[in-house]
Each structure stands twice: as C-alpha cells, then as structure tokens.
Short mmCIF file of C-alpha atoms in Angstrom, two decimals:
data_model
loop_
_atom_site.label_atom_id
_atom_site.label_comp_id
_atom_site.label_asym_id
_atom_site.label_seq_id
_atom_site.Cartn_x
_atom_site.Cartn_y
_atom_site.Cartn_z
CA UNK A 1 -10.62 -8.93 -22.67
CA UNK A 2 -10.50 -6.48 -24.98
CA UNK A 3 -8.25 -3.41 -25.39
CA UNK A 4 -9.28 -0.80 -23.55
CA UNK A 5 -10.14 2.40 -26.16
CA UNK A 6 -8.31 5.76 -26.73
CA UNK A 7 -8.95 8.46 -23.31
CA UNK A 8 -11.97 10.86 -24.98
CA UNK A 9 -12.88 12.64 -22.10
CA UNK A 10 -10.89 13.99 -19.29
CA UNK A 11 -10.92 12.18 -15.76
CA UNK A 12 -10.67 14.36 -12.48
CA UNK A 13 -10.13 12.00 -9.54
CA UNK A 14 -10.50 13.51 -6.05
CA UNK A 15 -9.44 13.31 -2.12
CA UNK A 16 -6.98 10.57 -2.90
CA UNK A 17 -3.81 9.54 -1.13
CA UNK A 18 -1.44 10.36 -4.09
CA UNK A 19 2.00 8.61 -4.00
CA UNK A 20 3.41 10.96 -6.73
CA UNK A 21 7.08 9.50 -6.33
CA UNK A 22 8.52 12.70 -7.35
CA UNK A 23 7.10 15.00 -4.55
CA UNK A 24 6.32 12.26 -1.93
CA UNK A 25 2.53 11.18 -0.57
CA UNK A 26 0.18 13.71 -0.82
CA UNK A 27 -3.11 13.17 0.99
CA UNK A 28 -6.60 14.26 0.60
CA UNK A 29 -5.55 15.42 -3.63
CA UNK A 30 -6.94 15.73 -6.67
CA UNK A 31 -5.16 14.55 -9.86
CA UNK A 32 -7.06 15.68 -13.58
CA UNK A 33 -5.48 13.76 -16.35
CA UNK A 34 -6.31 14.09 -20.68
CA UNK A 35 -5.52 12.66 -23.71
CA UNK A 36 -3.25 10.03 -22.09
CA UNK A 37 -1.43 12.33 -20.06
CA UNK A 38 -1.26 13.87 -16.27
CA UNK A 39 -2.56 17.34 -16.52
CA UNK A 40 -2.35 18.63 -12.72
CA UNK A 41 -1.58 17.48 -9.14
CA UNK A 42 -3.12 19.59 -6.24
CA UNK A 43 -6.16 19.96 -4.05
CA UNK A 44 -9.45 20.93 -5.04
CA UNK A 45 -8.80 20.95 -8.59
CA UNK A 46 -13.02 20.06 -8.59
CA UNK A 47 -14.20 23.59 -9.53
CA UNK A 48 -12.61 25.76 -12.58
CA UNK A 49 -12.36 28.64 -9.59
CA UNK A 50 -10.16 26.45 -7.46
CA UNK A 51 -8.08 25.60 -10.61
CA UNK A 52 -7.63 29.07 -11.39
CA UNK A 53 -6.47 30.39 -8.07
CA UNK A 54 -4.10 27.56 -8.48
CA UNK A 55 -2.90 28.72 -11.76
CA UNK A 56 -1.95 32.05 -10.37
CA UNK A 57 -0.12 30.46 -7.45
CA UNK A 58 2.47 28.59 -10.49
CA UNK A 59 2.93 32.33 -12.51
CA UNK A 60 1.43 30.31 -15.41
CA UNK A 61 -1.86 31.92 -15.66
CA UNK A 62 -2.24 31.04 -19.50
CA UNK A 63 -1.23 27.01 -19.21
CA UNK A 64 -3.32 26.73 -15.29
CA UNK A 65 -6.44 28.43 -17.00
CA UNK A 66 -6.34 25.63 -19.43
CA UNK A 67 -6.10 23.06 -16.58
CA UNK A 68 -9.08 24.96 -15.31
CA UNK A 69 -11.22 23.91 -18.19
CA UNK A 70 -10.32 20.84 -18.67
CA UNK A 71 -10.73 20.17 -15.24
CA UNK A 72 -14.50 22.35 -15.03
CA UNK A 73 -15.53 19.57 -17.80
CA UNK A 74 -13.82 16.40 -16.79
CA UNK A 75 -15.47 13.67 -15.49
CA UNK A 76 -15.17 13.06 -11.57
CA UNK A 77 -13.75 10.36 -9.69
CA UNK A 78 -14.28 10.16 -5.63
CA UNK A 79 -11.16 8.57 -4.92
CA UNK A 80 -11.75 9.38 -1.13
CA UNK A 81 -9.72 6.63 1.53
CA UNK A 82 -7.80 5.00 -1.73
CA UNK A 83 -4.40 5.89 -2.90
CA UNK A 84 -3.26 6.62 -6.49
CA UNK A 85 -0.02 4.96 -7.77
CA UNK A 86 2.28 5.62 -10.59
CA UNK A 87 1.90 2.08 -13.10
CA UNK A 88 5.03 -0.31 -12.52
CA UNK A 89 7.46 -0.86 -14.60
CA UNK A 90 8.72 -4.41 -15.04
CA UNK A 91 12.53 -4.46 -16.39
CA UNK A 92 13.83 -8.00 -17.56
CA UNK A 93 11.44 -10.21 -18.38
CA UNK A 94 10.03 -12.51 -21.30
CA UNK A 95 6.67 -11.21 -21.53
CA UNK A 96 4.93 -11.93 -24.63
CA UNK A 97 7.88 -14.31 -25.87
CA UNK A 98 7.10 -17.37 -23.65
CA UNK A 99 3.71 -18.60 -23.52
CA UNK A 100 4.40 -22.20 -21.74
CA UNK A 101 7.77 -22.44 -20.38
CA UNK A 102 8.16 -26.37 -21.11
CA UNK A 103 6.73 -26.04 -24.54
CA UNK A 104 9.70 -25.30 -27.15
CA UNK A 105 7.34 -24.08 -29.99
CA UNK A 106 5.35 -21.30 -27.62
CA UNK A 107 8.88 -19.89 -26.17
CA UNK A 108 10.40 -17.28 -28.63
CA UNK A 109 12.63 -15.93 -25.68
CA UNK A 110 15.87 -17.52 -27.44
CA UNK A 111 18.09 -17.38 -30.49
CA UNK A 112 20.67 -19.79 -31.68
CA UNK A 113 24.45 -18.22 -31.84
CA UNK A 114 26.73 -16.31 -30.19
CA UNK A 115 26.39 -12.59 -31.64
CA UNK A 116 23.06 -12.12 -32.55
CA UNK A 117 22.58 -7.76 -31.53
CA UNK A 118 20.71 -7.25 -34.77
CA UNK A 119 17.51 -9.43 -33.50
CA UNK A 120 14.82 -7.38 -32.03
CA UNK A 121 13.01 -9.60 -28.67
CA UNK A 122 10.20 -6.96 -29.93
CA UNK A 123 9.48 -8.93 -33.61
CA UNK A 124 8.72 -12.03 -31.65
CA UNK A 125 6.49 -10.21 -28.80
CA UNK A 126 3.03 -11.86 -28.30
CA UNK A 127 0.10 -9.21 -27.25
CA UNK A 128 -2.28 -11.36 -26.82
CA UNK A 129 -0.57 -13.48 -24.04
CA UNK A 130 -2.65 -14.88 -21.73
CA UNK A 131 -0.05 -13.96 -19.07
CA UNK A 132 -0.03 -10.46 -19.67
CA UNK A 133 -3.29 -9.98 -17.90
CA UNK A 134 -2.53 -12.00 -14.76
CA UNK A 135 0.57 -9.80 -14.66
CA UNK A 136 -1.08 -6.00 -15.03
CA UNK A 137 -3.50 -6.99 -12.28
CA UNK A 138 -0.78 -6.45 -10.27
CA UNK A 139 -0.12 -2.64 -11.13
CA UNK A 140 2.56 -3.71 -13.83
CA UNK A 141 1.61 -1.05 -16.93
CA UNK A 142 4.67 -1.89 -18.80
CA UNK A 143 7.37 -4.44 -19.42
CA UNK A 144 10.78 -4.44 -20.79
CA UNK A 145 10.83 -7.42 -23.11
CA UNK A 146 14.11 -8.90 -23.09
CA UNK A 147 16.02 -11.66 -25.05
CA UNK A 148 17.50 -14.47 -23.43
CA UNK A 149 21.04 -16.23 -24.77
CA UNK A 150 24.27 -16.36 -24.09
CA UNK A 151 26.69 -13.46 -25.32
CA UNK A 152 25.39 -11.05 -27.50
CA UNK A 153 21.24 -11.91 -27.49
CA UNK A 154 19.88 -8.78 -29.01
CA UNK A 155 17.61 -6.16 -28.11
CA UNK A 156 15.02 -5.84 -25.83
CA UNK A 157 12.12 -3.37 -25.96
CA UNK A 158 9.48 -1.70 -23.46
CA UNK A 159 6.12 -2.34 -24.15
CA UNK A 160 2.25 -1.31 -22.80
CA UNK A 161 0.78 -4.44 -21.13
CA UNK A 162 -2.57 -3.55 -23.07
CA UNK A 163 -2.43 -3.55 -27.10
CA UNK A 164 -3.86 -4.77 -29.61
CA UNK A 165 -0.59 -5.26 -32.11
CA UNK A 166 2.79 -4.74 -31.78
CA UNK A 167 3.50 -1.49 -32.89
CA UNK A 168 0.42 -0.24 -30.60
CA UNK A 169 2.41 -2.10 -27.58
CA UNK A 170 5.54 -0.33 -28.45
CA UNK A 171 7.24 2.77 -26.37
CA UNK A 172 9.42 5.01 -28.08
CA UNK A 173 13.07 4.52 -26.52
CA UNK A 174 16.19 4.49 -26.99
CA UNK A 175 17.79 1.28 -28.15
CA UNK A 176 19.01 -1.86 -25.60
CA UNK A 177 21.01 -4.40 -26.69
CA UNK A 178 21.89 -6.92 -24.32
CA UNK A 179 25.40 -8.87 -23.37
CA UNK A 180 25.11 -11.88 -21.26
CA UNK A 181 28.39 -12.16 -19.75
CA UNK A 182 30.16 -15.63 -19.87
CA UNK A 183 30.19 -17.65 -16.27
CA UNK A 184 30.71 -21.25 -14.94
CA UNK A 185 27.44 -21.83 -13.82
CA UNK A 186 28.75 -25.35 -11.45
CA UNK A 187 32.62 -25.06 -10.88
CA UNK A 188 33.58 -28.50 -10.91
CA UNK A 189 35.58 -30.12 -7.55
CA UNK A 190 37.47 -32.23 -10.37
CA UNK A 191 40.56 -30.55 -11.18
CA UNK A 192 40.98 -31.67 -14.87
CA UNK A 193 37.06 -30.89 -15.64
CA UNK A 194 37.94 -27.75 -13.68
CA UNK A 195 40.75 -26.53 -15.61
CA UNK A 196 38.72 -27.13 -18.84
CA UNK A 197 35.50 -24.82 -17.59
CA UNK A 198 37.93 -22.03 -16.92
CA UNK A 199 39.26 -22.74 -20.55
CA UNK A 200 36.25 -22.65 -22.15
CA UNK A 201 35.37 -19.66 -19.97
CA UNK A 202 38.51 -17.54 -21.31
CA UNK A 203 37.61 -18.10 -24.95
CA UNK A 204 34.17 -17.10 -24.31
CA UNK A 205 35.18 -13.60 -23.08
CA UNK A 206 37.83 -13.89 -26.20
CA UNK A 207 34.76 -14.30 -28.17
CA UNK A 208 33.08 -11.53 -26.64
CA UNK A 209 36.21 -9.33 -27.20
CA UNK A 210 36.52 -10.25 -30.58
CA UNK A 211 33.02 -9.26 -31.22
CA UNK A 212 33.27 -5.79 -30.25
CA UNK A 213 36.48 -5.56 -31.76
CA UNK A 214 35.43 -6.12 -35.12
CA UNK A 215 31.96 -4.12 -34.67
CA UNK A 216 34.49 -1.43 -33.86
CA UNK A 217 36.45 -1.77 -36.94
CA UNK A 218 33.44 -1.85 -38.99
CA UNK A 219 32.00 1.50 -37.35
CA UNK A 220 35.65 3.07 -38.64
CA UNK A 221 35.50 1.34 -41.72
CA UNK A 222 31.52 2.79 -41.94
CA UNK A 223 32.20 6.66 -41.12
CA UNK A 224 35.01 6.04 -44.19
CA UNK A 225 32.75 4.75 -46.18
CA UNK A 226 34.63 1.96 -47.09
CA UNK A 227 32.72 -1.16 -46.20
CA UNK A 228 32.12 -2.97 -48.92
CA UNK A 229 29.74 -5.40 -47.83
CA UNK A 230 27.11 -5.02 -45.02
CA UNK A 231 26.99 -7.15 -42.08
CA UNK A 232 23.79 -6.62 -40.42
CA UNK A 233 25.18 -7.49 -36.98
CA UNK A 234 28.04 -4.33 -36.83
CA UNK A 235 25.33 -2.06 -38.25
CA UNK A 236 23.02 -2.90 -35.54
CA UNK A 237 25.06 -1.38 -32.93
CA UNK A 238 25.85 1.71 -35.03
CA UNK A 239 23.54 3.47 -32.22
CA UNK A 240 25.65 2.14 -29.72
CA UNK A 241 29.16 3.12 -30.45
CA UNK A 242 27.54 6.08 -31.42
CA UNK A 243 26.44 6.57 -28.02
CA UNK A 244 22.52 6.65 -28.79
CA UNK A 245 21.76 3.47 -26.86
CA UNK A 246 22.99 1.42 -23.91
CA UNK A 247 24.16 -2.02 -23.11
CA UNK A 248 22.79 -3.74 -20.59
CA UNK A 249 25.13 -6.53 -19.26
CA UNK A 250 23.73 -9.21 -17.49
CA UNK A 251 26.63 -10.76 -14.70
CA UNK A 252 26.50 -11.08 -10.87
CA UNK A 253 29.60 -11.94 -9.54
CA UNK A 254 32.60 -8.89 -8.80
CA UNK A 255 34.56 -10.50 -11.24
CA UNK A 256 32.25 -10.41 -14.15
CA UNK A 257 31.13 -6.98 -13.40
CA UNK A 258 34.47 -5.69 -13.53
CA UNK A 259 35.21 -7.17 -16.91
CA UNK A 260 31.92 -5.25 -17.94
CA UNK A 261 33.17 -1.95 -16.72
CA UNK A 262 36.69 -3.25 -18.38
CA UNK A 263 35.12 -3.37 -21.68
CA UNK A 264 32.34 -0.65 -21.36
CA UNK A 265 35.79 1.75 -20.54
CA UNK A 266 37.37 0.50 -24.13
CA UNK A 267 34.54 1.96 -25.91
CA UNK A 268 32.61 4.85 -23.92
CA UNK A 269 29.78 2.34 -23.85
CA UNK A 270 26.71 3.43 -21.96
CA UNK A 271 26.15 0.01 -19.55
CA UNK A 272 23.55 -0.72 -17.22
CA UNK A 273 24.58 -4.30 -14.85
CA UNK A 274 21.44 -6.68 -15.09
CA UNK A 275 21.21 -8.61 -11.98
CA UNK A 276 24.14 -7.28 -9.89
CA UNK A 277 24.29 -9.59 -6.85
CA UNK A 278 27.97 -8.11 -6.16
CA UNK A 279 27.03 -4.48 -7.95
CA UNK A 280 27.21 -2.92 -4.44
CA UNK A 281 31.28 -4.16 -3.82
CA UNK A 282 31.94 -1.91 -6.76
CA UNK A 283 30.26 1.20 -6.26
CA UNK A 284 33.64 3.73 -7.35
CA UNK A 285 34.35 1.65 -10.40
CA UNK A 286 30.98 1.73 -11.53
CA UNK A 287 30.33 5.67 -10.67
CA UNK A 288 33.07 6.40 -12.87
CA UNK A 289 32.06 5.00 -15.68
CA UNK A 290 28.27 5.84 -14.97
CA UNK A 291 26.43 2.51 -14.87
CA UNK A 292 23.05 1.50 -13.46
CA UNK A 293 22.11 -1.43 -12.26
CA UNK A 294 18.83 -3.37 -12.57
CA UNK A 295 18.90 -6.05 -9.10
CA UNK A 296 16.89 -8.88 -9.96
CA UNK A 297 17.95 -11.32 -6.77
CA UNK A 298 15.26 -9.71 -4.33
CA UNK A 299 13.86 -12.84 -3.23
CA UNK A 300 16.95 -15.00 -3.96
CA UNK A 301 19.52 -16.72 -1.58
CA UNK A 302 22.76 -16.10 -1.36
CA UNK A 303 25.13 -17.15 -3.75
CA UNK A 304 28.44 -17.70 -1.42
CA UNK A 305 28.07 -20.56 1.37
CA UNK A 306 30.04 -17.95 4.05
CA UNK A 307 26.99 -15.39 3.40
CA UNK A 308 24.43 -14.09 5.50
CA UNK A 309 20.94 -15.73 4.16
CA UNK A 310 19.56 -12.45 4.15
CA UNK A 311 22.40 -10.63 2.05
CA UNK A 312 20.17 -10.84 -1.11
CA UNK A 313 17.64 -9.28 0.67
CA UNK A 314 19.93 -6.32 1.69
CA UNK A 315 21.48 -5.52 -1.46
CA UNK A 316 18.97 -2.69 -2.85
CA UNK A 317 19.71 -0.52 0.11
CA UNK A 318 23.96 -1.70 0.02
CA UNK A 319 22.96 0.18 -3.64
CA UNK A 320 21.05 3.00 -1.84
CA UNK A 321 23.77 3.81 0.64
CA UNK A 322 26.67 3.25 -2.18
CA UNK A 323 24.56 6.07 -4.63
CA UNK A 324 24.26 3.54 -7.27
CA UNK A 325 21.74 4.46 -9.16
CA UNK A 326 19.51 1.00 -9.74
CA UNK A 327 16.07 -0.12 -10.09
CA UNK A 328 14.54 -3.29 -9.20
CA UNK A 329 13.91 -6.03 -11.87
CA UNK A 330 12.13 -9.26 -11.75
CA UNK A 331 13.54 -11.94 -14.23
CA UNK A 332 10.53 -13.85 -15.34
CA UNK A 333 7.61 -13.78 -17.64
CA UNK A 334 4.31 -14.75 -16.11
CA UNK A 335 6.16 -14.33 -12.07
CA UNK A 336 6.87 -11.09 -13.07
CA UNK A 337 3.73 -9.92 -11.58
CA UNK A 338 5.86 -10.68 -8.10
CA UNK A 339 7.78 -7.15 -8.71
CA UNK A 340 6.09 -5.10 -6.40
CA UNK A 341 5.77 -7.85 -3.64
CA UNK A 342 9.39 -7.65 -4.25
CA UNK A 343 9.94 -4.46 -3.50
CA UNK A 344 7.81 -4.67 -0.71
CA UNK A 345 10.47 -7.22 0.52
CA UNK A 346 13.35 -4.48 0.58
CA UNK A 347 11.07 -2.12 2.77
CA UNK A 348 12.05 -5.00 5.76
CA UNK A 349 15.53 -4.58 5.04
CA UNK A 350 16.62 -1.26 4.96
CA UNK A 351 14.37 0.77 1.92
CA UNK A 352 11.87 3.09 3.10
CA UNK A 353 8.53 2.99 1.67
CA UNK A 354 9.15 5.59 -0.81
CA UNK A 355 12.26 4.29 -2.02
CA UNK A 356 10.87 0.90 -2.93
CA UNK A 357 8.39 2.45 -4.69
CA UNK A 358 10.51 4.54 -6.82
CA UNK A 359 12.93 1.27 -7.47
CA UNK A 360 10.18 0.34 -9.53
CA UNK A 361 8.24 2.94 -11.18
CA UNK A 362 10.69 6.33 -11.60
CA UNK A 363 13.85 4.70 -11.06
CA UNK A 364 12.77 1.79 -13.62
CA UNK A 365 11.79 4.47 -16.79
CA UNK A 366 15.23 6.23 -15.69
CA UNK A 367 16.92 2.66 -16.56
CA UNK A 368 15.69 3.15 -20.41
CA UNK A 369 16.14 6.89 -20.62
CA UNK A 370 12.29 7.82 -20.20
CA UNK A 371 11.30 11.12 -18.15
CA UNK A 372 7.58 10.51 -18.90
CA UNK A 373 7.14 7.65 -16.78
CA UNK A 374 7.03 6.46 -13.21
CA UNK A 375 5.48 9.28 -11.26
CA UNK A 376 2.49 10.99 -10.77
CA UNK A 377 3.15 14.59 -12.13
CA UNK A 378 2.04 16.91 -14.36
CA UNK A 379 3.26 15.95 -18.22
CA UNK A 380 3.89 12.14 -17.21
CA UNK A 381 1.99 9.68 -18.55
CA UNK A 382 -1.25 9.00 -17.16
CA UNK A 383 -0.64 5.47 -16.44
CA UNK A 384 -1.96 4.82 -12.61
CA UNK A 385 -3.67 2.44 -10.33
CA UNK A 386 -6.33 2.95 -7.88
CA UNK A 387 -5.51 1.13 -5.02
CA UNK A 388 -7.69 0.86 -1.26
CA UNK A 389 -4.27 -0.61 0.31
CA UNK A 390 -0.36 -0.69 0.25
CA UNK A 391 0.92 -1.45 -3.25
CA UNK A 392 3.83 -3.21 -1.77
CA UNK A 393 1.67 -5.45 0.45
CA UNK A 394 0.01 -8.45 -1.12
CA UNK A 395 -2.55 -8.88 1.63
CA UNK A 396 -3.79 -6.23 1.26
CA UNK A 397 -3.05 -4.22 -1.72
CA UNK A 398 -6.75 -4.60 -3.09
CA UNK A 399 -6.40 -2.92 -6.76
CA UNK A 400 -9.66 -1.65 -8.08
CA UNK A 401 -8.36 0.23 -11.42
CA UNK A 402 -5.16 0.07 -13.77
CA UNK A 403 -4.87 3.37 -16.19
CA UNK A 404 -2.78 2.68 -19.19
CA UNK A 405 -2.24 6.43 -20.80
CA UNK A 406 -5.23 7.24 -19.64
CA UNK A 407 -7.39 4.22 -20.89
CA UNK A 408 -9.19 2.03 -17.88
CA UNK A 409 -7.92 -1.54 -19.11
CA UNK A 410 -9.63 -4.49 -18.27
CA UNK A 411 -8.45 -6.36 -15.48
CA UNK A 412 -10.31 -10.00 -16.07
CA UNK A 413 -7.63 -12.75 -16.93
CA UNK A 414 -7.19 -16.05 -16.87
CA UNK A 415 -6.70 -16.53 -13.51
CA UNK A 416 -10.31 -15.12 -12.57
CA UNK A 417 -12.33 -17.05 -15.14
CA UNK A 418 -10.61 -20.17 -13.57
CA UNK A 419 -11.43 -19.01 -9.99
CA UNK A 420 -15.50 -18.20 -11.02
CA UNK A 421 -15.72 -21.80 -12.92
CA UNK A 422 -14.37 -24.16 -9.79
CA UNK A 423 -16.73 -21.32 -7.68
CA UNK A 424 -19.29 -23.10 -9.73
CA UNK A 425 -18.29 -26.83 -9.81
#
C-alpha cells in the first residue's frame, strides 16, 4: 500500500451525481480537477467548445478558456449513475498515535502533567498506521490528530490519511491547542468521598486558572521584553493570546461549558466546545462569544437518567435550530471510520441529507479555519470519493475511489488482506 503519486495529468469525470455541499446535488455533471485542485463544476465540460461557452456565461473569458484546455486534454472519467463526494473530515481522533489500544508502548496519544500546550500530537503521528487505511476506505481524506490528557494536553494537527512522512501528511493551519476541562467522572453517593471529589475538582479548575494566568503575565512580560528566562510552555500559546489560533475545550455538561465561555471571555480566546452533549442549552452564551462546537456523542446514550434515550441522537439538529455553528466529530482512532455512519444517524432525527453531509466535510474544515476543504467547488481541494450509493448509508454506500488532492490512493488495508486469506482457508 503504497502512497499514491503526485496528480500529472488532469482528470475530467462526467454525468455524475455531484453532492458539491456548497451549491447542493447536482445531477448528470461534470467535474475537471488539476494539480491537486478542483478546476470546474458544470455540465458538459467534455469538449473545449462546451467549456468555452461556459466561460462566457461566468464573464471570465480569460480564466474559463483555461478550464477549456485543461479540460480538452484531461483524461475522462464516465462517472454515469455514481455520485461524487467531497473527502470527510474526521475531527478528534488519535489517528496515527495509537496503534493497539491495550499496548502502552504503541499508544503515543498521552503525556504526563498537567500543562503540557507546547507538545505537538503531530511529532508523535504514525503514517504508516495500519489503521489509517481501514479508516480512508470509508471516505475519511483527513484527520485531526488530537492529544489526549487532562488539562492543558497540547496541540493537535490535521493531517492527509495518505503520506509517506510527516511533514508530507501535514495541512497548513492555524494552530489548536487543546483544554480538557476538569469533571467528576463517578460522583460518589458517599458524602465524605463526595465532598472530597468536588474538592479536588475546584483546585483543578484553580489549576487551570492559574495556568492561563501566568501564560498571561508572561505574554505582558514578552511584548516588554522583559522575560528573562524562557518557558517553553507560555511561548507556545503566544499564537493564542495573540488571537492566531483557537482553543478547543473538551467538556459536556452546562456547567463545564459555561466555565469555558467564563474563561474564553477573560482573554478574547477563540474556543471551539469538543463534545458538547449540553452545547445546545447554551446557544446565546456561546453566540456571543463566537464558539463552535465539534458533537462527538452521535451514537451515545444519554448522560442524565430523566433523559429521553434518544436525546444524544437529537442534539446536532437542537445545534441546527439554535444556529450553533458545529460539526460532527468522532472520538476514536481506528472507529473513527464510523463518522459518516454517524452522520447518517442524525438524518433519522431531524438533519436533512445535506446537512449531515456538510457536518462533516464543509462544516468540519470551517472548525480549523480552512476554506479549501469540504466541498466540491472550483479552487477546493480535489479530495473526493466516487461512490455508486449513499455516503451516509453503510449498506449500501459501495465506494469505488478515494481522491486525496487529486492522487487516486490505494484503498487495500488490513482488513481486506484478512478477508481474501480466511476466503482461502
């Protein structure tokens, strides 16, 4: 399974069922991608006369005459009855960092301490996991790699799902650091072991505080030019007080959000809620300070005894109808490849179609602060899959082709080879 190799020649496909996110589905059209990228969207885009006639329709006779060259020598596709996909975007996960989940030494997901925002989940990432290929079968192009912890963890990172090093693997963006907000995780019924979880709890959030506190002083004390010595950690988040990255905050419950919004308030922070079970109770307090939220309890029950079993389930459109903007996220490494089977889920309770979709392709790159990702349109990244059924459907979703900017990737994996040797036993 090797990488697939840099897009030489330019790729028309034609007479698909185009679900271009941005401008809805589009039946019976053409797309012509180049060099990695999506060059033009439209019908009969198969002969260089077509192309042009299109180009005059756009008033951009000098870029469309272009398109109507590339697309005059591109190779051609028949995509006739399949339908053409934006790649997904997986937000939250541990792929490339955990390997086997009970093995200590093949799980790089974790970091001992508190306040760790100067590690980078991106120096540990592995690109030749054998679980990234069961995972982009699924339509997944891309993954946000994430460290796991408790407070402060570090930063996480979007990468291609086919690379052959790191730095190939790595998208531009701008930086994510990532808060894991202190919780109980079993409130005792004792009232003495009780009264010493909430304890601990408060000096937790002191902690947290604290931290942010003195990376505040030392951002001051940096623009002065008086530190005097360096402290890797407080430089780290430089782009963040600075307002060139975001903070992603990982909490579920009303209460924890709130203390997010609490603290992002203090500081201007840019904060995106990771997981956001009660994001939807809080829709004005989280509009005003501008947060996103990435739901990752799709499948999940509910987390109250007195709630409906199917609240989880509702959530993404409680965020639809509240105008929060969110995206869908699947916390995992190797079930990651679940995401759009997720999404799928939400279309039963109260999503349309389109709108699941979008949760995790457009909406997902808008989560990082990427406008080249997550539809299919012209300047986007070519990163698509050719599909004969319903993306969202796993009994049918039948993916022939994954395009990672503009490269076919291979889509053998472990999972296969295992499936042709028992074929054979």
């Amino acid at each position: 399974m090797l990488p697939a190799p840099t897009q030489t020649s330019a790729i028309l496909f034609t007479n698909a069922t185009v679900h271009t996110v941005t401008q809805g589905q589009l039946d019976n059209t053409d797309v012509l991608i180049a060099d990695g990228k999506i060059i033009a969207v439209g019908q009969n885009l198969a002969t260089a006369k077509s192309a042009a006639n299109f180009s005059e329709q756009t008033d951009k006779p000098a870029a469309q005459s272009e398109t109507a060259l590339i697309a005059a020598n591109a190779v051609v596709l028949d995509a006739s009855n399949k339908h053409i996909y934006p790649g997904l975007i997986a937000l939250d996960t541990t792929m490339g960092l955990v390997e086997v989940e009970m093995m200590r030494p093949s799980n790089d997901a974790y970091e001992v301490g508190f306040i760790n925002p100067q590690l980078e989940a991106i120096s540990a990432f592995n690109p030749d996991s054998e679980i990234i290929p069961t995972v982009r079968v699924n339509g997944i192009t891309h993954a946000q790699v994430v460290p796991q912890g408790d407070g402060l963890a570090g930063q996480s990172a979007l990468v291609s799902m086919d690379s052959w090093t790191i730095e190939d693997a790595l998208v531009e963006s701008n930086k994510q650091f990532h808060l894991y907000w202190p919780y109980i995780r079993w409130i005792s019924s004792d009232a003495d072991k009780r009264q010493e979880q909430l304890d601990d709890l408060g000096k937790r959030v002191n902690k947290v505080h604290d931290a942010f506190t003195d990376a505040y002083r030392y951002q001051l004390a940096l623009k002065a030019g008086k530190v005097a010595k360096i402290d890797l950690r407080w430089q780290a988040l430089t782009p963040l007080f600075d307002g060139n990255a975001q903070l992603f905050i990982h909490a579920q419950s009303q209460k924890q959000i709130e203390e997010a919004i609490a603290l992002s308030k203090i500081y201007g922070f840019k904060i995106v809620i990771v997981g956001g079970y009660d994001a939807w109770r809080l829709a004005d307090a989280l509009s005003e300070v501008n947060a996103k939220v990435v739901y990752t309890q799709t499948l999940s029950l509910p987390k109250r005894k007195d709630e409906p079993i199917d609240l989880a389930f509702k959530i993404p459109a409680l965020l639809k109808q509240a105008n929060i903007p969110f995206a869908l996220g699947f916390s995992s490494d190797w079930n990651s490849r679940n995401l759009p089977f997720a999404a799928g889920q939400t279309v039963a309770y109260g999503l349309s179609k389109s709108q699941a979709l979008q949760s995790i392709t457009l909406d997902a790159a808008k989560i990082l602060d990427i406008d080249d990702m997550g539809a299919i349109a012209p300047g986007f990244k070519a990163n698509m899959i050719i599909a004969t059924g319903d993306i969202l459907d796993p009994m049918q979703a039948a993916i022939e082709a994954v395009y990672i900017d503009g490269r076919k990737i291979d889509l053998n994996n472990r999972h296969q080879q295992l499936y042709q040797k028992y074929l054979k036993r």
